[in-house]
Amino acid sequence: HVFERLRLEAAWNSAPTPELVEIGARVTEGIAGEEARAQALHRFVNETLDQRAWPPAAPTQALLLRRGNPTYSFLALLRASGIDAELIWSRGITPRADDEAQSRFVSAERWRRQPLVLVRPQDGEPAWCEMHPTARLLPYGELFGQVSGAAAYATKSDRELVTPAIPLSNGPHFVFEATFRVEPTGAASVAGKVMPRAGLSSFIKEQVQKMPESQIRANVRGVASQLVRGLSVKTWRFVGLDERDQPLVLEGEGEVKAFLDREQDAWVARL
């Protein structure tokens, strides 16, 4: 049976070992409360695994070698620390776009789309955690894709369910703010902000931290030119880049030499 296979795989690949119990105790030493301890373990896995891969290598080996499966490593540490959690296999796609929603031929691969860890601390709200392969800075309790109402299977409680309903406004997107100071000549000075939301903030922050300065400069100029026609960036900075728990904000100033075009007796701005 497909669900039986998924359930046994999850139990086997996240089984606590004496080494994991020791690591969990060391990471959470002096931390009170299950929710705070779960958050500490989440951060530890993200900071420890330099290389991430999906094949479910033994969590003990993964943490010692600093490469392996982050989902099973996190789940195993939670189990070793006595914190209730289970692996959730999500279809990772909204039901309205799921072409296989009513498939008669069900295989394990049908569910292996988006692995999530559902943490149930005794002193806090249940948290859906995604150990994303390219977004190690993704906070505890936040999903990268924010897929709303996707079909899922809970491996420990052996039941089908759906992922939480997420408003569209809480999904990955960008917010752009700008203030224009228009000169009599039709030129304009611009001060603006670009704010990635949801999982995009963590993903872009991690990418920027690894980029050389020349590539960052080119990307900033490219973003500016797409947002405002003819915008030349003079100064820019990233706010929150080095603060793990702060959202990323790109702030900058620049100018547009021909922000307004003269058309007969009126000035026209073409954004």
mmCIF file of C-alpha atoms in Angstrom:
data_model
loop_
_atom_site.group_PDB
_atom_site.id
_atom_site.type_symbol
_atom_site.label_atom_id
_atom_site.label_comp_id
_atom_site.label_asym_id
_atom_site.label_seq_id
_atom_site.Cartn_x
_atom_site.Cartn_y
_atom_site.Cartn_z
ATOM 1 C CA HIS A 1 0.000 0.000 0.000
ATOM 2 C CA VAL A 2 1.331 3.445 -0.935
ATOM 3 C CA PHE A 3 0.522 5.144 2.384
ATOM 4 C CA GLU A 4 2.016 2.279 4.361
ATOM 5 C CA ARG A 5 5.227 2.648 2.376
ATOM 6 C CA LEU A 6 5.385 6.391 3.021
ATOM 7 C CA ARG A 7 4.651 5.890 6.711
ATOM 8 C CA LEU A 8 7.385 3.282 7.182
ATOM 9 C CA GLU A 9 9.901 5.341 5.225
ATOM 10 C CA ALA A 10 9.253 8.365 7.438
ATOM 11 C CA ALA A 11 9.571 6.359 10.656
ATOM 12 C CA TRP A 12 12.754 4.601 9.516
ATOM 13 C CA ASN A 13 14.544 7.671 8.145
ATOM 14 C CA SER A 14 13.841 9.825 11.207
ATOM 15 C CA ALA A 15 14.482 7.260 13.929
ATOM 16 C CA PRO A 16 16.252 8.777 16.979
ATOM 17 C CA THR A 17 19.746 7.527 17.785
ATOM 18 C CA PRO A 18 21.929 8.133 20.862
ATOM 19 C CA GLU A 19 23.959 10.587 18.787
ATOM 20 C CA LEU A 20 20.847 12.552 17.849
ATOM 21 C CA VAL A 21 19.656 12.625 21.461
ATOM 22 C CA GLU A 22 23.043 14.048 22.434
ATOM 23 C CA ILE A 23 23.012 16.645 19.646
ATOM 24 C CA GLY A 24 19.454 17.691 20.487
ATOM 25 C CA ALA A 25 20.295 18.099 24.168
ATOM 26 C CA ARG A 26 23.370 20.173 23.346
ATOM 27 C CA VAL A 27 21.519 22.466 20.920
ATOM 28 C CA THR A 28 18.579 23.082 23.275
ATOM 29 C CA GLU A 29 20.555 23.305 26.523
ATOM 30 C CA GLY A 30 19.218 26.128 28.674
ATOM 31 C CA ILE A 31 16.207 26.733 26.395
ATOM 32 C CA ALA A 32 12.829 26.472 28.115
ATOM 33 C CA GLY A 33 9.674 25.388 26.327
ATOM 34 C CA GLU A 34 9.080 23.039 23.423
ATOM 35 C CA GLU A 35 8.329 25.755 20.882
ATOM 36 C CA ALA A 36 11.596 27.588 21.599
ATOM 37 C CA ARG A 37 13.505 24.293 21.499
ATOM 38 C CA ALA A 38 11.911 23.370 18.165
ATOM 39 C CA GLN A 39 12.939 26.751 16.766
ATOM 40 C CA ALA A 40 16.504 26.201 17.982
ATOM 41 C CA LEU A 41 16.656 22.775 16.310
ATOM 42 C CA HIS A 42 15.236 24.241 13.105
ATOM 43 C CA ARG A 43 17.944 26.895 13.017
ATOM 44 C CA PHE A 44 20.649 24.355 13.879
ATOM 45 C CA VAL A 45 19.769 22.130 10.921
ATOM 46 C CA ASN A 46 19.648 25.087 8.536
ATOM 47 C CA GLU A 47 23.032 26.327 9.728
ATOM 48 C CA THR A 48 24.669 22.896 9.812
ATOM 49 C CA LEU A 49 23.800 21.335 6.451
ATOM 50 C CA ASP A 50 26.021 23.096 3.925
ATOM 51 C CA GLN A 51 24.988 20.710 1.149
ATOM 52 C CA ARG A 52 21.389 19.602 0.840
ATOM 53 C CA ALA A 53 20.122 16.570 -1.007
ATOM 54 C CA TRP A 54 16.789 14.810 -1.076
ATOM 55 C CA PRO A 55 17.916 11.132 -0.847
ATOM 56 C CA PRO A 56 17.161 10.255 2.789
ATOM 57 C CA ALA A 57 20.631 9.650 4.165
ATOM 58 C CA ALA A 58 20.770 8.804 7.874
ATOM 59 C CA PRO A 59 20.210 12.040 9.856
ATOM 60 C CA THR A 60 23.153 11.304 12.169
ATOM 61 C CA GLN A 61 25.474 10.935 9.196
ATOM 62 C CA ALA A 62 24.007 14.015 7.506
ATOM 63 C CA LEU A 63 24.594 16.242 10.545
ATOM 64 C CA LEU A 64 28.110 14.940 11.147
ATOM 65 C CA LEU A 65 29.145 15.316 7.491
ATOM 66 C CA ARG A 66 27.162 18.566 7.049
ATOM 67 C CA ARG A 67 25.396 17.265 3.961
ATOM 68 C CA GLY A 68 22.176 15.349 3.517
ATOM 69 C CA ASN A 69 18.420 15.599 3.854
ATOM 70 C CA PRO A 70 17.328 18.586 6.011
ATOM 71 C CA THR A 71 13.703 17.445 6.372
ATOM 72 C CA TYR A 72 14.544 14.083 7.930
ATOM 73 C CA SER A 73 17.371 15.635 9.975
ATOM 74 C CA PHE A 74 14.974 18.159 11.525
ATOM 75 C CA LEU A 75 12.279 15.556 12.118
ATOM 76 C CA ALA A 76 14.763 13.135 13.702
ATOM 77 C CA LEU A 77 16.087 15.810 16.071
ATOM 78 C CA LEU A 78 12.553 16.714 17.113
ATOM 79 C CA ARG A 79 11.765 13.070 17.843
ATOM 80 C CA ALA A 80 15.056 12.648 19.709
ATOM 81 C CA SER A 81 14.160 15.717 21.804
ATOM 82 C CA GLY A 82 10.683 14.443 22.685
ATOM 83 C CA ILE A 83 8.808 17.064 20.625
ATOM 84 C CA ASP A 84 5.728 15.845 18.770
ATOM 85 C CA ALA A 85 6.162 16.144 14.998
ATOM 86 C CA GLU A 86 5.482 14.238 11.808
ATOM 87 C CA LEU A 87 6.393 14.246 8.147
ATOM 88 C CA ILE A 88 3.676 15.548 5.838
ATOM 89 C CA TRP A 89 3.846 14.753 2.142
ATOM 90 C CA SER A 90 2.066 17.516 0.249
ATOM 91 C CA ARG A 91 1.093 17.468 -3.408
ATOM 92 C CA GLY A 92 2.478 21.016 -3.429
ATOM 93 C CA ILE A 93 -0.116 22.275 -5.880
ATOM 94 C CA THR A 94 -3.453 23.996 -5.482
ATOM 95 C CA PRO A 95 -6.381 21.590 -6.077
ATOM 96 C CA ARG A 96 -7.756 23.632 -8.979
ATOM 97 C CA ALA A 97 -4.488 23.169 -10.877
ATOM 98 C CA ASP A 98 -3.935 19.536 -9.895
ATOM 99 C CA ASP A 99 -4.356 17.402 -13.024
ATOM 100 C CA GLU A 100 -3.875 14.222 -10.991
ATOM 101 C CA ALA A 101 -6.339 15.034 -8.210
ATOM 102 C CA GLN A 102 -8.618 12.145 -9.197
ATOM 103 C CA SER A 103 -5.966 9.813 -10.568
ATOM 104 C CA ARG A 104 -6.880 6.132 -10.451
ATOM 105 C CA PHE A 105 -3.224 5.099 -10.535
ATOM 106 C CA VAL A 106 -1.752 6.191 -7.219
ATOM 107 C CA SER A 107 1.961 5.745 -6.528
ATOM 108 C CA ALA A 108 4.312 7.001 -3.846
ATOM 109 C CA GLU A 109 5.790 9.462 -6.335
ATOM 110 C CA ARG A 110 2.410 11.143 -6.629
ATOM 111 C CA TRP A 111 2.820 12.402 -3.058
ATOM 112 C CA ARG A 112 6.558 13.079 -3.047
ATOM 113 C CA ARG A 113 6.229 16.679 -4.179
ATOM 114 C CA GLN A 114 6.669 18.885 -1.112
ATOM 115 C CA PRO A 115 7.962 17.386 2.160
ATOM 116 C CA LEU A 116 6.856 19.336 5.229
ATOM 117 C CA VAL A 117 7.351 18.867 8.955
ATOM 118 C CA LEU A 118 4.332 19.575 11.140
ATOM 119 C CA VAL A 119 5.539 20.447 14.653
ATOM 120 C CA ARG A 120 3.114 20.333 17.578
ATOM 121 C CA PRO A 121 4.821 21.880 20.636
ATOM 122 C CA GLN A 122 2.898 21.571 23.882
ATOM 123 C CA ASP A 123 3.321 25.275 24.630
ATOM 124 C CA GLY A 124 2.660 26.745 21.183
ATOM 125 C CA GLU A 125 0.643 26.585 17.993
ATOM 126 C CA PRO A 126 1.276 23.832 15.431
ATOM 127 C CA ALA A 127 3.911 24.960 12.923
ATOM 128 C CA TRP A 128 4.234 23.881 9.288
ATOM 129 C CA CYS A 129 7.929 23.900 8.417
ATOM 130 C CA GLU A 130 9.587 23.514 5.029
ATOM 131 C CA MET A 131 13.306 22.722 4.916
ATOM 132 C CA HIS A 132 13.705 24.184 1.444
ATOM 133 C CA PRO A 133 16.809 23.098 -0.525
ATOM 134 C CA THR A 134 17.628 26.629 -1.732
ATOM 135 C CA ALA A 135 16.261 28.788 1.091
ATOM 136 C CA ARG A 136 18.122 27.904 4.265
ATOM 137 C CA LEU A 137 17.074 31.192 5.876
ATOM 138 C CA LEU A 138 13.375 30.337 5.628
ATOM 139 C CA PRO A 139 11.979 30.954 9.139
ATOM 140 C CA TYR A 140 10.465 28.334 11.388
ATOM 141 C CA GLY A 141 6.770 27.921 10.639
ATOM 142 C CA GLU A 142 6.890 29.468 7.145
ATOM 143 C CA LEU A 143 6.367 27.692 3.833
ATOM 144 C CA PHE A 144 8.311 28.839 0.789
ATOM 145 C CA GLY A 145 5.594 28.350 -1.801
ATOM 146 C CA GLN A 146 2.632 29.027 0.503
ATOM 147 C CA VAL A 147 0.463 26.592 -1.503
ATOM 148 C CA SER A 148 -3.058 26.877 -0.137
ATOM 149 C CA GLY A 149 -5.226 23.825 0.475
ATOM 150 C CA ALA A 150 -2.987 21.275 -1.253
ATOM 151 C CA ALA A 151 -3.793 17.598 -0.773
ATOM 152 C CA ALA A 152 -1.403 15.990 1.712
ATOM 153 C CA TYR A 153 -0.716 12.806 3.671
ATOM 154 C CA ALA A 154 0.355 12.725 7.327
ATOM 155 C CA THR A 155 2.754 9.827 7.839
ATOM 156 C CA LYS A 156 2.505 9.491 11.628
ATOM 157 C CA SER A 157 -1.246 9.926 12.108
ATOM 158 C CA ASP A 158 -1.891 8.003 8.862
ATOM 159 C CA ARG A 159 -4.491 10.348 7.402
ATOM 160 C CA GLU A 160 -5.137 12.497 4.385
ATOM 161 C CA LEU A 161 -5.477 16.232 4.948
ATOM 162 C CA VAL A 162 -4.895 19.565 3.235
ATOM 163 C CA THR A 163 -2.266 22.214 3.878
ATOM 164 C CA PRO A 164 -3.454 25.434 5.575
ATOM 165 C CA ALA A 165 -5.550 27.913 3.599
ATOM 166 C CA ILE A 166 -3.313 30.853 2.714
ATOM 167 C CA PRO A 167 -4.683 34.198 1.455
ATOM 168 C CA LEU A 168 -3.255 35.143 -1.920
ATOM 169 C CA SER A 169 -1.801 38.309 -0.386
ATOM 170 C CA ASN A 170 0.395 36.157 1.900
ATOM 171 C CA GLY A 171 2.008 34.264 -0.971
ATOM 172 C CA PRO A 172 5.387 35.097 -2.523
ATOM 173 C CA HIS A 173 5.258 38.543 -4.152
ATOM 174 C CA PHE A 174 6.988 41.914 -4.268
ATOM 175 C CA VAL A 175 5.905 45.261 -2.827
ATOM 176 C CA PHE A 176 7.253 48.391 -4.516
ATOM 177 C CA GLU A 177 7.127 51.885 -3.029
ATOM 178 C CA ALA A 178 8.503 55.024 -4.669
ATOM 179 C CA THR A 179 8.477 58.782 -4.159
ATOM 180 C CA PHE A 180 9.045 61.016 -7.184
ATOM 181 C CA ARG A 181 10.220 64.629 -7.023
ATOM 182 C CA VAL A 182 9.543 66.118 -10.434
ATOM 183 C CA GLU A 183 11.591 69.053 -11.731
ATOM 184 C CA PRO A 184 10.264 71.777 -14.081
ATOM 185 C CA THR A 185 12.415 70.276 -16.843
ATOM 186 C CA GLY A 186 10.523 66.978 -16.700
ATOM 187 C CA ALA A 187 13.329 65.143 -14.907
ATOM 188 C CA ALA A 188 12.661 63.467 -11.554
ATOM 189 C CA SER A 189 14.565 62.256 -8.536
ATOM 190 C CA VAL A 190 13.335 58.945 -7.116
ATOM 191 C CA ALA A 191 13.546 57.287 -3.693
ATOM 192 C CA GLY A 192 12.132 53.799 -3.522
ATOM 193 C CA LYS A 193 11.923 50.436 -1.826
ATOM 194 C CA VAL A 194 11.516 46.886 -3.133
ATOM 195 C CA MET A 195 10.277 44.398 -0.534
ATOM 196 C CA PRO A 196 10.066 40.670 -1.319
ATOM 197 C CA ARG A 197 7.413 38.905 0.725
ATOM 198 C CA ALA A 198 6.923 35.393 2.138
ATOM 199 C CA GLY A 199 9.532 32.847 1.052
ATOM 200 C CA LEU A 200 11.018 35.176 -1.559
ATOM 201 C CA SER A 201 12.597 37.312 1.161
ATOM 202 C CA SER A 202 14.583 34.390 2.602
ATOM 203 C CA PHE A 203 15.480 33.041 -0.834
ATOM 204 C CA ILE A 204 16.760 36.357 -2.217
ATOM 205 C CA LYS A 205 18.603 37.186 1.003
ATOM 206 C CA GLU A 206 20.548 33.936 0.807
ATOM 207 C CA GLN A 207 21.343 34.469 -2.874
ATOM 208 C CA VAL A 208 22.548 38.045 -2.315
ATOM 209 C CA GLN A 209 24.823 36.956 0.530
ATOM 210 C CA LYS A 210 26.646 34.667 -1.918
ATOM 211 C CA MET A 211 26.854 37.108 -4.854
ATOM 212 C CA PRO A 212 29.919 39.148 -5.802
ATOM 213 C CA GLU A 213 29.452 42.904 -5.611
ATOM 214 C CA SER A 214 29.520 43.322 -9.386
ATOM 215 C CA GLN A 215 26.644 40.878 -9.866
ATOM 216 C CA ILE A 216 24.582 42.518 -7.122
ATOM 217 C CA ARG A 217 25.101 45.932 -8.740
ATOM 218 C CA ALA A 218 24.015 44.607 -12.140
ATOM 219 C CA ASN A 219 20.898 42.961 -10.663
ATOM 220 C CA VAL A 220 19.888 46.119 -8.776
ATOM 221 C CA ARG A 221 20.168 48.198 -11.926
ATOM 222 C CA GLY A 222 18.189 45.603 -13.858
ATOM 223 C CA VAL A 223 15.368 45.646 -11.303
ATOM 224 C CA ALA A 224 15.301 49.446 -11.330
ATOM 225 C CA SER A 225 15.064 49.635 -15.113
ATOM 226 C CA GLN A 226 12.118 47.229 -15.113
ATOM 227 C CA LEU A 227 10.221 49.173 -12.446
ATOM 228 C CA VAL A 228 10.654 52.699 -13.815
ATOM 229 C CA ARG A 229 11.546 53.462 -17.433
ATOM 230 C CA GLY A 230 14.861 55.284 -17.669
ATOM 231 C CA LEU A 231 15.663 55.081 -13.944
ATOM 232 C CA SER A 232 19.371 55.439 -13.195
ATOM 233 C CA VAL A 233 20.274 54.195 -9.702
ATOM 234 C CA LYS A 234 22.723 56.392 -7.806
ATOM 235 C CA THR A 235 22.801 54.790 -4.347
ATOM 236 C CA TRP A 236 21.314 51.595 -2.940
ATOM 237 C CA ARG A 237 21.515 49.345 0.118
ATOM 238 C CA PHE A 238 19.982 46.181 1.528
ATOM 239 C CA VAL A 239 18.273 46.493 4.899
ATOM 240 C CA GLY A 240 18.028 43.284 6.930
ATOM 241 C CA LEU A 241 20.595 41.426 4.829
ATOM 242 C CA ASP A 242 22.699 40.372 7.827
ATOM 243 C CA GLU A 243 19.809 39.995 10.296
ATOM 244 C CA ARG A 244 18.429 36.492 10.000
ATOM 245 C CA ASP A 245 14.994 37.254 11.444
ATOM 246 C CA GLN A 246 14.447 40.559 9.636
ATOM 247 C CA PRO A 247 12.709 40.857 6.238
ATOM 248 C CA LEU A 248 14.875 41.955 3.336
ATOM 249 C CA VAL A 249 14.330 45.440 1.902
ATOM 250 C CA LEU A 250 16.161 46.997 -1.043
ATOM 251 C CA GLU A 251 16.290 50.785 -0.681
ATOM 252 C CA GLY A 252 17.689 53.135 -3.294
ATOM 253 C CA GLU A 253 17.795 56.568 -4.834
ATOM 254 C CA GLY A 254 18.196 57.622 -8.419
ATOM 255 C CA GLU A 255 17.000 59.864 -11.178
ATOM 256 C CA VAL A 256 15.043 59.798 -14.404
ATOM 257 C CA LYS A 257 16.246 62.416 -16.881
ATOM 258 C CA ALA A 258 13.043 62.341 -18.924
ATOM 259 C CA PHE A 259 10.350 61.309 -16.466
ATOM 260 C CA LEU A 260 7.767 63.603 -18.097
ATOM 261 C CA ASP A 261 7.283 63.946 -21.838
ATOM 262 C CA ARG A 262 5.840 67.081 -23.368
ATOM 263 C CA GLU A 263 2.663 66.462 -25.374
ATOM 264 C CA GLN A 264 1.073 69.640 -26.692
ATOM 265 C CA ASP A 265 0.127 71.610 -23.552
ATOM 266 C CA ALA A 266 0.573 68.800 -21.019
ATOM 267 C CA TRP A 267 3.312 66.769 -19.328
ATOM 268 C CA VAL A 268 2.844 62.970 -19.502
ATOM 269 C CA ALA A 269 4.578 60.287 -17.437
ATOM 270 C CA ARG A 270 4.974 56.861 -19.014
ATOM 271 C CA LEU A 271 5.822 54.311 -16.353
#
